[in-house]
Short mmCIF file of N, CA and C in Angstrom, two decimals:
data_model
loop_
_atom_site.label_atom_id
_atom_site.label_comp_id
_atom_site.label_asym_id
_atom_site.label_seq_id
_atom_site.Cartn_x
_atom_site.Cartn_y
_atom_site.Cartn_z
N UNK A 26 86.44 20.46 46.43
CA UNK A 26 85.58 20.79 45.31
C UNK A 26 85.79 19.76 44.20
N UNK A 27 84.58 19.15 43.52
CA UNK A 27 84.43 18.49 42.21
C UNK A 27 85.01 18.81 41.19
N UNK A 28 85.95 18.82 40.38
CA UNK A 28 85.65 19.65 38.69
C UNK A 28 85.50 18.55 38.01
N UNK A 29 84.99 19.10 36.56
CA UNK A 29 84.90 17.52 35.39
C UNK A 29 85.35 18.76 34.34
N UNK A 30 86.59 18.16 33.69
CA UNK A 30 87.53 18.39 32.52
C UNK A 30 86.66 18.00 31.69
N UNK A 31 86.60 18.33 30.33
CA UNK A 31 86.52 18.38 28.94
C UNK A 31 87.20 18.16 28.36
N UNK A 32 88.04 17.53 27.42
CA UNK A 32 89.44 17.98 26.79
C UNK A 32 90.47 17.72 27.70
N UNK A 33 91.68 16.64 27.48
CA UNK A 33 92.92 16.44 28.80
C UNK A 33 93.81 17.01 27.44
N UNK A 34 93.91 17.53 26.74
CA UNK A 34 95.21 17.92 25.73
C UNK A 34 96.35 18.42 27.07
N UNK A 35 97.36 18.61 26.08
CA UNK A 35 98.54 19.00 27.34
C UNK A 35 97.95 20.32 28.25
N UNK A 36 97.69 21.26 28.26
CA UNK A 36 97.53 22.33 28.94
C UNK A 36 96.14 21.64 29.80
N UNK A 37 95.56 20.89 29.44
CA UNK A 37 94.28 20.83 30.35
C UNK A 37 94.81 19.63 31.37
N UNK A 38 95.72 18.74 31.05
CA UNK A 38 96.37 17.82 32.03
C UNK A 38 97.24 18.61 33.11
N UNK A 39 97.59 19.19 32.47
CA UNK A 39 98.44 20.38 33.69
C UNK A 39 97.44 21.17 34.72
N UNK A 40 96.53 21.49 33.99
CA UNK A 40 95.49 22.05 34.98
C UNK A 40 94.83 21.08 35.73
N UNK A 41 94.56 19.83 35.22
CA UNK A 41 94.03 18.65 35.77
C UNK A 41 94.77 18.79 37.38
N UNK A 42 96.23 18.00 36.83
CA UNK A 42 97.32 17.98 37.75
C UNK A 42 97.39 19.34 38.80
N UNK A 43 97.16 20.48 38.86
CA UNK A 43 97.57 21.09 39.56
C UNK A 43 96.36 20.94 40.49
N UNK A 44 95.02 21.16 39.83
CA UNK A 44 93.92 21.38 40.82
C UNK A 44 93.41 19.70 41.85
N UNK A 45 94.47 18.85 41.38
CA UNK A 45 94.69 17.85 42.07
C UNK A 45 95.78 17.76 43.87
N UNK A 46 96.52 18.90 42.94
CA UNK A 46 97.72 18.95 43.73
C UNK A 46 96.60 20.17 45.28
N UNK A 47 96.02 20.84 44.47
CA UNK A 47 95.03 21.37 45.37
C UNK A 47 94.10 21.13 45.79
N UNK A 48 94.03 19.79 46.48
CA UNK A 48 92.91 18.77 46.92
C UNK A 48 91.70 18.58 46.16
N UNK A 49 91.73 19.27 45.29
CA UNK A 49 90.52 19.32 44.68
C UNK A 49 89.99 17.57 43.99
N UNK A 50 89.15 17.10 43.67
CA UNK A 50 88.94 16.02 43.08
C UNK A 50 88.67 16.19 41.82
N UNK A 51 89.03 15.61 40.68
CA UNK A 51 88.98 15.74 39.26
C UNK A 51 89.10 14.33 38.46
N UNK A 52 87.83 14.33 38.04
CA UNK A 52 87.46 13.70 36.51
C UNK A 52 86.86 14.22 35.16
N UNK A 53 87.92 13.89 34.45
CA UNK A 53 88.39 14.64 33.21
C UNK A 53 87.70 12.71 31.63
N UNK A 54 87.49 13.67 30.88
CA UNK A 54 86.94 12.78 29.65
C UNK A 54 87.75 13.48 28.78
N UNK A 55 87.80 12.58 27.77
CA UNK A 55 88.10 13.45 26.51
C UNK A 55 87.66 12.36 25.23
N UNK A 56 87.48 12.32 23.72
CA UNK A 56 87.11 11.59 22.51
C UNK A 56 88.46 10.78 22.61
N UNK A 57 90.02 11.40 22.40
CA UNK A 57 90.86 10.49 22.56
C UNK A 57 91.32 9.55 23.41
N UNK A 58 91.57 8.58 23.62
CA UNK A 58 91.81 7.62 24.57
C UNK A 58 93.24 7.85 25.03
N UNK A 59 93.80 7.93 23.98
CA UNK A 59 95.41 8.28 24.25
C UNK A 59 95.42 9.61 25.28
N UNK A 60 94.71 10.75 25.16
CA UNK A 60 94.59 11.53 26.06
C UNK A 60 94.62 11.46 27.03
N UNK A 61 93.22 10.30 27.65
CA UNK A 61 92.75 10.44 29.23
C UNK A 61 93.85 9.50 29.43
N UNK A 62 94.37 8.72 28.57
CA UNK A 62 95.39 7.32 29.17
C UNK A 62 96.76 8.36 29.92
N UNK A 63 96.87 9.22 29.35
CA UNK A 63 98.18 10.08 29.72
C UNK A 63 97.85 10.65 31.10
N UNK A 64 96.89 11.54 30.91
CA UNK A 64 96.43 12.35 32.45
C UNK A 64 95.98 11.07 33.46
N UNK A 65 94.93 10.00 33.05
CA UNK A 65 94.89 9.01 33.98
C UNK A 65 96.43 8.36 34.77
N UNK A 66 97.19 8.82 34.27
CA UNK A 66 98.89 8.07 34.59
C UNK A 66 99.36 8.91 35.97
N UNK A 67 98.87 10.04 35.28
CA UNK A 67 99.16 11.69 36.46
C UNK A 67 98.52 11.49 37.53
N UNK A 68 97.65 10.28 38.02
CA UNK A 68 96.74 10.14 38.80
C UNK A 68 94.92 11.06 38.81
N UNK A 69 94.55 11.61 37.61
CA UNK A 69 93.32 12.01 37.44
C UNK A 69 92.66 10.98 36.69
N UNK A 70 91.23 10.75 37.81
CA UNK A 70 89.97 10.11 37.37
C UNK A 70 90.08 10.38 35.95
N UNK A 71 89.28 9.41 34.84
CA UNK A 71 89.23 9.45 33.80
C UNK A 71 87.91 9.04 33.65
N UNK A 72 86.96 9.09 32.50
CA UNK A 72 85.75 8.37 32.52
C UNK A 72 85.78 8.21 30.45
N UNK A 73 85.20 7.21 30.30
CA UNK A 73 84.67 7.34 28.51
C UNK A 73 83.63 7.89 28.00
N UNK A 74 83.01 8.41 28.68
CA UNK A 74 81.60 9.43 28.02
C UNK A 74 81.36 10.58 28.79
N UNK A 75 80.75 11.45 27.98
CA UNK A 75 80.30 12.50 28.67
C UNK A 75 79.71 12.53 29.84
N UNK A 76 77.95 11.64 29.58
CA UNK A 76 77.47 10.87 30.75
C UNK A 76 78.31 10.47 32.01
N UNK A 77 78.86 10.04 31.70
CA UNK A 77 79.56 9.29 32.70
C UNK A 77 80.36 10.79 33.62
N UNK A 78 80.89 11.35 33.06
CA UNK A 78 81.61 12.67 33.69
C UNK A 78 80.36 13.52 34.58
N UNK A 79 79.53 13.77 33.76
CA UNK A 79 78.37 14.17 34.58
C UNK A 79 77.90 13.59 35.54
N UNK A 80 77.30 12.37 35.77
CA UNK A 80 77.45 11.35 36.36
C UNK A 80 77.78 11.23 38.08
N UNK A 81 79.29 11.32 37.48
CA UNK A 81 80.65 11.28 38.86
C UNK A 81 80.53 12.25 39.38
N UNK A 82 80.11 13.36 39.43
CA UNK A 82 79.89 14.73 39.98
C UNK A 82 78.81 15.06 40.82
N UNK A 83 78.73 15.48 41.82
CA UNK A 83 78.01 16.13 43.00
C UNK A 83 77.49 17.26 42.15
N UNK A 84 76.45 17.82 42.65
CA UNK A 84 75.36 19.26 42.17
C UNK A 84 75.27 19.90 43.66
N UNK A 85 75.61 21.05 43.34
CA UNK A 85 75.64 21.82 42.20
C UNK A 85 76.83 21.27 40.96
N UNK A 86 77.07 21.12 40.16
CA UNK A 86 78.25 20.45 38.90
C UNK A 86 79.29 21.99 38.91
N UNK A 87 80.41 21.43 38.32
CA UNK A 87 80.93 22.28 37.49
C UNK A 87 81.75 21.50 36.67
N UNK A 88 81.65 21.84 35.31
CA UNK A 88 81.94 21.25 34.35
C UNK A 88 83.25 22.44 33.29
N UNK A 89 84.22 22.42 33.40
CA UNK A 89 85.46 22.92 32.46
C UNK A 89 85.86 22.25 31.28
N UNK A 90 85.09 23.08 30.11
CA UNK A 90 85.24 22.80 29.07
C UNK A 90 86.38 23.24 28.34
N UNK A 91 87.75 22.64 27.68
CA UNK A 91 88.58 23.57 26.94
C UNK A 91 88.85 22.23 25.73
N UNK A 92 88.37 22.81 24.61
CA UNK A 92 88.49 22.19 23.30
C UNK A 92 88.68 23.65 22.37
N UNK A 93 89.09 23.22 21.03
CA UNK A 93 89.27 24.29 20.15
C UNK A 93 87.82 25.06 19.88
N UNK A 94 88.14 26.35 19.77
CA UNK A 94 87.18 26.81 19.48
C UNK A 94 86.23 27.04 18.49
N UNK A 95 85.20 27.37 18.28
CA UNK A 95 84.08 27.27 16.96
C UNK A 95 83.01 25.82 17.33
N UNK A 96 83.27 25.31 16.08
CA UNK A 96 81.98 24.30 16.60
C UNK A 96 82.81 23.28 17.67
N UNK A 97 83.84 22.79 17.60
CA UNK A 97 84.01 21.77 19.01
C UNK A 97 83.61 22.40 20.18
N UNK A 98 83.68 23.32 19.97
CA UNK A 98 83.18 24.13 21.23
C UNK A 98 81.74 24.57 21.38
N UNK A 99 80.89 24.82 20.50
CA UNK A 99 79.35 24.84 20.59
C UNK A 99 79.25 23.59 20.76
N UNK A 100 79.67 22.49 19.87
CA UNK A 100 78.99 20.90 19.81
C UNK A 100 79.27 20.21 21.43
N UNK A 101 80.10 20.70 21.98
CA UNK A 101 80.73 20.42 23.01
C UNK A 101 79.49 20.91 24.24
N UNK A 102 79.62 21.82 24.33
CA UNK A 102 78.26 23.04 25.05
C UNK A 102 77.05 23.02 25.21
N UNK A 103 76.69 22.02 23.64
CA UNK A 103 75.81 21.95 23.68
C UNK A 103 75.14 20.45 24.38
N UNK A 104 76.44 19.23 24.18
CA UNK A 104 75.91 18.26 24.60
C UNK A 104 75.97 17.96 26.34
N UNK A 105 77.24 18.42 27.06
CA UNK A 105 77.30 19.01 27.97
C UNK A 105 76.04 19.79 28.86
N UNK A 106 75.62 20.93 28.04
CA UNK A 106 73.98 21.38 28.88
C UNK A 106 73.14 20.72 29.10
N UNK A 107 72.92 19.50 27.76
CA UNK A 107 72.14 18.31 27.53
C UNK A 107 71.66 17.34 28.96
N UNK A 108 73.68 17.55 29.55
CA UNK A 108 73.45 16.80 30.51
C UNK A 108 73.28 17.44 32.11
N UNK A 109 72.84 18.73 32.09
CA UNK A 109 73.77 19.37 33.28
C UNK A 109 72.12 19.84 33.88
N UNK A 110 71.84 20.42 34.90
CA UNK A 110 70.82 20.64 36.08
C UNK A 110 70.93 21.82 36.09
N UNK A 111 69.50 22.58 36.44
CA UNK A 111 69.34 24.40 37.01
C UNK A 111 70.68 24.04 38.15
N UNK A 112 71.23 25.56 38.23
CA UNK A 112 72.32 25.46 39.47
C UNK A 112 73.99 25.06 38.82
N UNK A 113 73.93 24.27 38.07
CA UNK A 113 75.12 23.77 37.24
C UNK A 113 75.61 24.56 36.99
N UNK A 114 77.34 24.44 36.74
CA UNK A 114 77.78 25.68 36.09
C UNK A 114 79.38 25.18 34.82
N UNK A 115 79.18 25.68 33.76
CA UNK A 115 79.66 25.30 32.74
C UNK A 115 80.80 26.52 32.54
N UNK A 116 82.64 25.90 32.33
CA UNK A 116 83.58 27.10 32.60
C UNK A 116 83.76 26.78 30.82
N UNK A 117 83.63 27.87 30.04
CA UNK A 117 84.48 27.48 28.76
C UNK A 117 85.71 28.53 28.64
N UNK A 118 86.62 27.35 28.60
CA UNK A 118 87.96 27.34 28.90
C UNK A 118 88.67 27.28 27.17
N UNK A 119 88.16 27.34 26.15
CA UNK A 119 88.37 27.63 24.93
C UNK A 119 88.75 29.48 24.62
N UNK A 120 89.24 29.40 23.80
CA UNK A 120 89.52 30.60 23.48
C UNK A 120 88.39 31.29 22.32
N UNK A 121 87.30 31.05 22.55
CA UNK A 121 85.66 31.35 21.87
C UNK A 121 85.70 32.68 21.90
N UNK A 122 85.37 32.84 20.84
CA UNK A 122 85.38 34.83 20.28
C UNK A 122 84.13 34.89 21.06
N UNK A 123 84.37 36.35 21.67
CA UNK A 123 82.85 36.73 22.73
C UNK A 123 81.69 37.06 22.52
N UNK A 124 81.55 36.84 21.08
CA UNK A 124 79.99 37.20 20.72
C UNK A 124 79.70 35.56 21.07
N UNK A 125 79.96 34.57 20.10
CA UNK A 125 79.75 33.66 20.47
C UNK A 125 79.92 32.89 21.73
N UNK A 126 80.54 33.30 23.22
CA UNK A 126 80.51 32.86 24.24
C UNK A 126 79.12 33.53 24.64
N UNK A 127 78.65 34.83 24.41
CA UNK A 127 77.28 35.39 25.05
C UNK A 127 76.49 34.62 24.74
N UNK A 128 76.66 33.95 23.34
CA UNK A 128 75.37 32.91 22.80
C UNK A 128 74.99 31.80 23.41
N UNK A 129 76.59 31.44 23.27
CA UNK A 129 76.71 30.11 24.37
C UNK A 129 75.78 30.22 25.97
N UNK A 130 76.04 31.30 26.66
CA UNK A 130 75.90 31.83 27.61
C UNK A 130 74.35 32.17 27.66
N UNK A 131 73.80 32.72 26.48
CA UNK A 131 72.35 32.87 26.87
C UNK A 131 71.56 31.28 26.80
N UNK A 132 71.87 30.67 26.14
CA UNK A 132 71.22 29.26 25.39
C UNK A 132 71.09 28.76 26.56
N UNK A 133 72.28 28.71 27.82
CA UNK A 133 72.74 27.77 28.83
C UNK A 133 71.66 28.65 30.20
N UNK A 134 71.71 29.81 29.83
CA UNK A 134 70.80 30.46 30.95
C UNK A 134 69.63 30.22 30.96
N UNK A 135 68.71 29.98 29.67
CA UNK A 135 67.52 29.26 29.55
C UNK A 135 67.06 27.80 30.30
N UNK A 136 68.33 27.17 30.15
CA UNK A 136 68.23 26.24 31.30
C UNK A 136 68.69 26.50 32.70
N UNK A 137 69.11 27.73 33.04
CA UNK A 137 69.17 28.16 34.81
C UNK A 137 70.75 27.41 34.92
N UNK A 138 71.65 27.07 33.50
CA UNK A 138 72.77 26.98 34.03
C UNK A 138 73.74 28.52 33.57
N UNK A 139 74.68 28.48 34.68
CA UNK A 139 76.01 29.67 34.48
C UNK A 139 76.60 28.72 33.23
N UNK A 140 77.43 30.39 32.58
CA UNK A 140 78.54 29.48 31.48
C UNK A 140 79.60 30.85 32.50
N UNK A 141 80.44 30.45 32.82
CA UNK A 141 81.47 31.31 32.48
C UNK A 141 82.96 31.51 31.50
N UNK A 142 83.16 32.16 30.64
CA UNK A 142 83.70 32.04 29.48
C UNK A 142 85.38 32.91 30.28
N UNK A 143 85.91 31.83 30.15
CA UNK A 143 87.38 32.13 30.86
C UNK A 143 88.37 31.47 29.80
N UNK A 144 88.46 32.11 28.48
CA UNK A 144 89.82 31.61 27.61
C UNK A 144 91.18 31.91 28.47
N UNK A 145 91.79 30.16 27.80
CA UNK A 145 93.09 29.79 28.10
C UNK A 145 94.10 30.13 27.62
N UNK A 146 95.03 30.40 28.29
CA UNK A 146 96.40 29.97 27.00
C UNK A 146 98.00 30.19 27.94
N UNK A 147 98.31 29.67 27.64
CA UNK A 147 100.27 30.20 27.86
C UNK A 147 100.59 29.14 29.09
N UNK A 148 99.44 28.94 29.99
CA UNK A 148 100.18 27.83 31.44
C UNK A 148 100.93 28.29 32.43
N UNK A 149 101.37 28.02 33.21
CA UNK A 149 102.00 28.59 34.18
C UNK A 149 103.34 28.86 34.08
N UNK A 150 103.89 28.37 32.84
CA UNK A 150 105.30 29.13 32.74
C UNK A 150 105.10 30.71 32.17
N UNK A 151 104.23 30.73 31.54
CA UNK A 151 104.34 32.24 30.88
C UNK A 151 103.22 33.13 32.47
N UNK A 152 102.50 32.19 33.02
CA UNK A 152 102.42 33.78 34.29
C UNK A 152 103.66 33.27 34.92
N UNK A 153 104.20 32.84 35.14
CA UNK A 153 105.48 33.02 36.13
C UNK A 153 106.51 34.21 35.45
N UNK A 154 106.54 34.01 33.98
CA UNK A 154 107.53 34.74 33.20
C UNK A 154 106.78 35.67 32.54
N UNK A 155 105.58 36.32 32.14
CA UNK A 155 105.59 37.60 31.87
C UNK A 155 105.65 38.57 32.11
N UNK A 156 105.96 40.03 31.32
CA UNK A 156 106.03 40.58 31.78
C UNK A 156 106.04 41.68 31.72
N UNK A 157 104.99 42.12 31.20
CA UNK A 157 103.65 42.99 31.14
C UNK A 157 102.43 42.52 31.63
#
């Protein structure tokens, strides 16, 4: 399976890295350079534009977005749909309060793409260690 990252901050390089480690193929963008330069080291594809991430990807797409939430995350969503096909499917991986993921979510259905709104957080040390 394809994914294209949004955002390589530390928690999204780890996810990079793992779904690598699970054959999966992954190219990841991000605005900072210093970012993709780090995860590109980990051995994940890197690209400099959005375009370009879209691009590298087979369709049906799936595209995993995790940037802070509020507007990096609409502005993000929005340029992203910009680029994405009926069938596409867009994961926001932000921690987006859920009124505003439905919004996100209806805007993106108008164009016949999925959003699925799956907030992040803690990584795999805290599911290994919680405990509740």
């Amino acid at each position: 399976m394809q994914v294209g990252l949004v955002g390589l901050g530390k928690m999204v390089a780890n996810i990079a890295c793992r779904l690598l480690g699970g054959g999966h193929e992954v190219t990841g963008f991000d605005h900072d350079p210093a970012a993709a330069d780090a995860v590109a080291a980990r051995g994940v594809s890197t690209v400099g534009t959005l375009d370009e991430l879209v691009d590298s990807l087979a369709r049906p797409r799936l595209v995993w977005v995790v940037v802070p939430a509020g507007e990096a995350t609409a502005a993000t969503l929005e340029a992203v749909g910009a680029l994405l096909d009926p069938g596409d499917t867009v994961v926001d991986g932000g921690n987006t309060m859920y009124k505003e993921s439905m919004d996100h979510a209806a805007a993106l259905r108008e164009q016949e793409i999925d959003l699925l709104d799956v907030g992040t957080s803690g990584g795999i040390w805290v599911s290994r260690t919680a405990t509740a």
